[in-house]
């Protein structure tokens, strides 16, 4: 392993995990990061099995994440950062422990299970001075970054409206009562937190809207529903938004939009035109203009700005997907470990979502759940 | 002119009108209706000029619609129905006068400028026993009718969510202060009525949602905005809906979505799958299913049901558009005059929107405007 | 009927005809032309029935087209031009008779059933000095005209490659042996002419390619096949082309591309970029550029040039389709009768296809059929 | 490194290489293969630099591939297979040397620079008994595999027509005369072989057409052109095909289709319907049917067959792209090393393209180049 490679440990991602292998593939894709250790499962045997699957030394796999952190902290070649890929309720304790043990942390979203935890975690991040990033996947897509850059540059003029949707259908039946482990924890308040759909995917949409528009949601008016009988958390949410107190917005998310797959779509309208990005076809960004032809920007095209062009691994016309978007976040995070730490800049030279984004996301979820059905409230 | 042809008069649609010529083309497309008279403009000279443009006898063009109604009523070959294509504030008085003079009426939407007028008009329709239809254009599209039929048939299972959008960008600037006559009356409360965007296009979206879903909006939570400075009516509206007291819905409409053209899009989700129709490509209807491949239905295809197959003038693959959708409503209305009147069935054998749909639309506009920003209210 | 209206007679288009009613609707759409007479069927009774369906005076319907021409020529309010919508084998005799009787002619394609007839007809057109136009439908689409204009203007640089496809699937089975009258005459050499697929739709593709590229096919290398067993004419054709002796091209057409509907698609590539238009979505024109974002032009948008903007009846975002494309040709032809005849310019101020285009099309069909399978030949 | 991991060496892929890093990412994506050695560049220093970039031990990087093969063969933990990612002219000597040194080989396409080399290589493969696979990328896409499976299963009925396109625009200018190393070797007959466009991308299209249709091209009629002045190899090729002596086909490829990116598109038509797959959106497969609605199959959906479902790493709606398609081939190849070798089945349980596919590809290129412009010839 060359000196330039950053060493990673993982918590979560044991047998049956969907997102664990995605993190592993994304982390290692560019050859800058290597998974070396983990607490993949509470069950030590399962954790070792996972380690073998990931191609790492089983002796560096543990059942208890605290023991893993201690062991890695003690090694000269120990992990430098910890990726957290557990169900939501463990995000906070693991992140806190890792940061306090001196590790940087890159966590799956949402940051925590409650707003209070998120605020507490922000204090831990500040106190430890370690890097803390959140894998809001959609911020990793090249054209989402291009979109953000062009809004900031003023190409659209002042932003006037934001419409964001995240529509899935896979929980249209009571799949949490089958052997679907993904559904089981997401539909369980004890593991998922206060929000169901809103915490699982609504928060992605919220983050993407703020990330690209450059605006902050300041008011909301939430309609959360549990459509499938017997479901204890919301599985459908429709929320009116106000950005910066003035700009109207709408967030529409669902886990029961039967037939939909994974359609995050973001539209941001300004005075001069609007942008439209949809995860169904992530390698194009459409710009509709008031007075000239619609433009379609293609990923990796030479005319993109640095924000959109930079992440490309392949020439234009060679699609990069979900793993690559994740990998862009990992690459930036690893770069920040290599360089940002030396310069003291932390994540500031990157667009990697931070604990502040995490706090905002949890505040959004908490406020929407608390004020559901009551009309407009401040965020 | 053969005996089977229905004779039409028009009120409105003078020089500069966009929708007047559309009605004329649509009415005459199938050779079943002929425009024979009109009050195209208050200015008699302009009305005659319009008549020549429409290829009709200028002596049957009048400046005053009451005079036109009287003249046509007195002729043995006079008009049998009146098409109303004026700005909104004239819909009520013209319709009332025409019905009371014994004509059937096919009116552009919205039915009237206020809810009170609509309720009053419903009484006139009932009292006169004349046919009254509304050209909610989107109900004329073959695949919108197919969508309605398949929801009714239960193909999607019980409906769980409705998302409807109608997005335009042409009023992104203060075009009502230029010489744009279309914008001028739409942005003027005296001619447009209480609603701006909501009355002009939001009501189309509302109607399409109810038409296809077969459900009725019973509650709403409206956020109407005037985005362009100085505009007196709303130009952007985002509304949370509840259908039949239980089914969540969202309506998103705008006249200031810069770069958007005329994108009515309707999605209806049921237990088994969802349908998706978009005016940008009206000749396809997409059905996404929970557990089988997505289906795309093409207009005029032999596998469509009678509701969707019936309106086709051309073989599949030969696009029909906006004029043809309008013409479908005219054809149905003419058929009802020929047959529905004889049988006493009125419009009941058709899907032509009625005064009851008109009242619902006006109630929707009135309630949304009145309760704007106050959270949930009943409709 | 106002003085400005042009009077039309029709030959063909009797009961069961697909294209006759399309011509009637298209001709009358803009109120500038009115169908007043016809020889809709050889059977006089059927011809009169058709006349009633079209809403015209049955006394002006005839079984024999020569008698109809004579009768109309004798009336002061007789037809001014003749629309020919018969099967192919009658195009020539009807056009010749009509021209020689003093009528202008607007004929469905192909011009004739053989090249010799087309050349003969060109002489008749020249000798009579009457207007002769061909309804190559695709030349009527606004964005096809825009495409032609931008190529001529040099936006793409020198043209380097042309790919044109026209793919249908409706003859995948031996439908000509059923009661499908459309298929029956098309698959019958006596009525269709030498070409099957190539004469019916290949010639559309050929015309569209020359119309937009501004280049002329000078060599070809044809592969015509009869895929369905027992079919006597080709139902699939794939042809290598050379334009202006140097520019490569490909024409791919089929009537047995099972599942395809009516997909004419044209791509023209130049030094700087390529254009892409497809009949499946006729209201957009895509321009892909070597070094800048893809552009999508929308029909009726204000940024279009006069060629593309001119035909629009509706604001952008309101789809116009096949009938409207046809109507654009009719409108131009009527304009030429009104104005072109007075000025002596004939069709020169329009883009309506002429008898020269008709001769080219027939030469293409004849050459491809004769040289099928033999490699490159001159056109 | 766990026991289950397969060790790989690479030849080519040094600094500036596009495809080398793709192979490395693809190989390692699933954690089943690790790059351990290489001859990345003829220049030993550059080879070591590349090694560091790949995160491997620089002492296992060599300038001479023969020395690398010898060194790895001598190590107990040496590479088990060699990935060849050089320009085309080196494919043959490197593959031959590696096979003869006992390594399995996975080579980028085309197999060799000439047909004679390919035939010779086939003998070497047979003689050594080593596995030899070719990374025809498009065979790695899940939905291309699904397409192949459904054709084989007879879903479309007998295949009647095949249309395959591969359109790029990046060589529209004489980029080989700039510092574009990718263009430089591709446009140089000494390094690229006899074919330009046809050898670089036409062969991909050819392979995809045979792979999915299950048919073999038996005749062809080629039109190869060098559109850019001064270019020594073809940059545009249009070829009429005959599959199994009877089924018509067309192959259209270009490197000078200005504005196009990387659009391989394959359509296969059968008696009952046609399939359509396009690399611009690789995660959908469209099935158009003669008599029922169009179907769109989505990658990773549960209704796919094992061929299409198997490769999925992510739930449906999470796009996988070019790297993942490559990785599917690597994963299958690694599986064949682990299991196929033990069972003697070699690659027979996989769809990994073999040396026979390589020979066919080279025969196609050789025949098309030799018979260019002469009409139909046998393949």
CSV table of C-alpha atoms in Angstrom, one decimal, chain B residues 70-213:
chain,number,residue,atom,x,y,z
B,70,UNK,CA,-81.3,37.8,-30.8
B,71,UNK,CA,-80.5,37.8,-34.5
B,72,UNK,CA,-79.4,34.1,-34.5
B,73,UNK,CA,-82.4,33.1,-32.5
B,74,UNK,CA,-84.6,34.6,-35.1
B,75,UNK,CA,-83.1,32.8,-38.0
B,76,UNK,CA,-84.3,29.3,-39.0
B,77,UNK,CA,-80.7,28.5,-39.9
B,78,UNK,CA,-79.4,30.3,-36.8
B,79,UNK,CA,-76.6,29.1,-34.5
B,80,UNK,CA,-77.5,26.1,-32.3
B,81,UNK,CA,-74.9,26.7,-29.7
B,82,UNK,CA,-72.6,29.5,-28.5
B,83,UNK,CA,-68.9,29.1,-27.8
B,84,UNK,CA,-67.6,31.6,-25.3
B,85,UNK,CA,-64.0,32.6,-25.6
B,86,UNK,CA,-63.8,36.0,-23.9
B,87,UNK,CA,-61.8,37.0,-20.9
B,88,UNK,CA,-63.0,35.4,-17.7
B,89,UNK,CA,-65.2,38.3,-16.4
B,90,UNK,CA,-67.6,37.9,-19.4
B,91,UNK,CA,-68.1,34.2,-19.2
B,92,UNK,CA,-71.0,34.5,-16.8
B,93,UNK,CA,-73.1,37.2,-18.4
B,94,UNK,CA,-72.6,35.7,-21.9
B,95,UNK,CA,-73.4,32.2,-20.8
B,96,UNK,CA,-76.5,33.3,-18.9
B,97,UNK,CA,-77.8,35.3,-21.8
B,98,UNK,CA,-77.1,32.6,-24.4
B,99,UNK,CA,-78.8,29.9,-22.3
B,100,UNK,CA,-81.7,32.1,-21.6
B,101,UNK,CA,-82.0,32.8,-25.3
B,102,UNK,CA,-82.3,29.1,-25.9
B,103,UNK,CA,-78.8,28.3,-27.0
B,104,UNK,CA,-76.5,25.5,-25.8
B,105,UNK,CA,-73.2,26.8,-24.5
B,106,UNK,CA,-69.7,25.6,-24.7
B,107,UNK,CA,-67.5,27.9,-22.6
B,108,UNK,CA,-63.8,28.3,-22.1
B,109,UNK,CA,-62.7,27.8,-18.6
B,110,UNK,CA,-63.0,29.0,-15.9
B,111,UNK,CA,-66.8,28.9,-15.9
B,112,UNK,CA,-67.1,32.3,-14.4
B,113,UNK,CA,-65.1,34.9,-12.5
B,114,UNK,CA,-66.4,34.2,-9.1
B,115,UNK,CA,-67.9,31.2,-7.2
B,116,UNK,CA,-71.2,33.0,-6.7
B,117,UNK,CA,-71.5,33.5,-10.5
B,118,UNK,CA,-70.8,29.8,-11.1
B,119,UNK,CA,-73.4,28.8,-8.6
B,120,UNK,CA,-75.9,31.2,-10.2
B,121,UNK,CA,-75.0,29.8,-13.6
B,122,UNK,CA,-75.6,26.3,-12.5
B,123,UNK,CA,-79.2,27.4,-11.6
B,124,UNK,CA,-79.6,28.9,-15.1
B,125,UNK,CA,-78.4,25.7,-16.7
B,126,UNK,CA,-80.8,23.7,-14.7
B,127,UNK,CA,-83.7,26.1,-15.4
B,128,UNK,CA,-83.2,26.3,-19.1
B,129,UNK,CA,-82.4,22.7,-19.7
B,130,UNK,CA,-79.8,23.7,-22.3
B,131,UNK,CA,-76.5,21.9,-22.6
B,132,UNK,CA,-73.6,23.6,-21.0
B,133,UNK,CA,-70.0,22.3,-21.4
B,134,UNK,CA,-66.6,23.6,-20.4
B,135,UNK,CA,-63.5,23.3,-22.6
B,136,UNK,CA,-61.1,22.0,-20.0
B,137,UNK,CA,-58.7,21.2,-22.8
B,138,UNK,CA,-56.8,18.5,-21.1
B,139,UNK,CA,-59.9,16.3,-20.7
B,140,UNK,CA,-59.9,16.2,-24.5
B,141,UNK,CA,-56.6,14.3,-24.9
B,142,UNK,CA,-57.2,10.7,-25.7
B,143,UNK,CA,-54.6,9.4,-23.2
B,144,UNK,CA,-56.0,11.6,-20.4
B,145,UNK,CA,-59.3,9.8,-21.1
B,146,UNK,CA,-57.6,6.5,-21.2
B,147,UNK,CA,-55.9,7.3,-17.9
B,148,UNK,CA,-59.3,8.2,-16.3
B,149,UNK,CA,-60.8,4.9,-17.6
B,150,UNK,CA,-58.0,2.7,-16.3
B,151,UNK,CA,-58.2,4.3,-12.9
B,152,UNK,CA,-61.9,3.8,-12.8
B,153,UNK,CA,-61.4,0.2,-13.9
B,154,UNK,CA,-59.2,-0.3,-10.9
B,155,UNK,CA,-56.0,-1.1,-12.8
B,156,UNK,CA,-53.9,0.9,-10.3
B,157,UNK,CA,-55.8,-0.4,-7.2
B,158,UNK,CA,-57.1,2.2,-4.8
B,159,UNK,CA,-55.6,5.7,-5.4
B,160,UNK,CA,-53.1,6.7,-2.8
B,161,UNK,CA,-51.5,9.9,-4.1
B,162,UNK,CA,-52.0,12.5,-6.8
B,163,UNK,CA,-49.4,15.0,-8.0
B,164,UNK,CA,-50.3,17.5,-10.6
B,165,UNK,CA,-48.2,20.3,-12.0
B,166,UNK,CA,-48.8,23.0,-14.5
B,167,UNK,CA,-45.7,25.1,-15.1
B,168,UNK,CA,-45.3,28.0,-17.5
B,169,UNK,CA,-42.7,30.7,-17.6
B,170,UNK,CA,-44.1,33.3,-20.0
B,171,UNK,CA,-45.1,35.7,-17.2
B,172,UNK,CA,-41.6,35.7,-15.6
B,173,UNK,CA,-41.3,39.4,-16.5
B,174,UNK,CA,-44.0,42.0,-16.1
B,175,UNK,CA,-45.3,41.3,-19.5
B,176,UNK,CA,-48.7,42.7,-18.6
B,177,UNK,CA,-47.1,46.1,-18.7
B,178,UNK,CA,-46.1,45.6,-22.4
B,179,UNK,CA,-48.5,45.3,-25.3
B,180,UNK,CA,-49.1,41.6,-24.4
B,181,UNK,CA,-52.9,41.5,-24.4
B,182,UNK,CA,-52.9,37.9,-23.2
B,183,UNK,CA,-51.0,38.9,-20.1
B,184,UNK,CA,-52.8,42.2,-19.6
B,185,UNK,CA,-56.2,40.7,-18.9
B,186,UNK,CA,-54.9,37.8,-17.0
B,187,UNK,CA,-53.0,40.0,-14.6
B,188,UNK,CA,-56.0,42.3,-14.1
B,189,UNK,CA,-58.4,41.3,-11.3
B,190,UNK,CA,-61.2,43.1,-13.0
B,191,UNK,CA,-61.1,40.8,-16.0
B,192,UNK,CA,-59.4,37.7,-14.6
B,193,UNK,CA,-61.3,37.3,-11.4
B,194,UNK,CA,-59.8,36.6,-8.0
B,195,UNK,CA,-57.2,34.2,-9.1
B,196,UNK,CA,-54.2,34.8,-11.3
B,197,UNK,CA,-52.1,31.7,-11.9
B,198,UNK,CA,-54.6,29.6,-9.9
B,199,UNK,CA,-57.5,30.7,-12.0
B,200,UNK,CA,-55.7,30.6,-15.3
B,201,UNK,CA,-53.9,27.3,-15.1
B,202,UNK,CA,-54.1,26.0,-11.5
B,203,UNK,CA,-57.8,25.3,-12.2
B,204,UNK,CA,-56.8,23.2,-15.2
B,205,UNK,CA,-54.5,21.1,-13.0
B,206,UNK,CA,-57.2,20.8,-10.4
B,207,UNK,CA,-59.7,19.6,-13.0
B,208,UNK,CA,-57.3,17.2,-14.6
B,209,UNK,CA,-56.5,15.7,-11.2
B,210,UNK,CA,-60.2,15.1,-10.3
B,211,UNK,CA,-61.1,14.0,-13.8
B,212,UNK,CA,-58.5,11.3,-13.9
B,213,UNK,CA,-58.3,10.2,-10.3
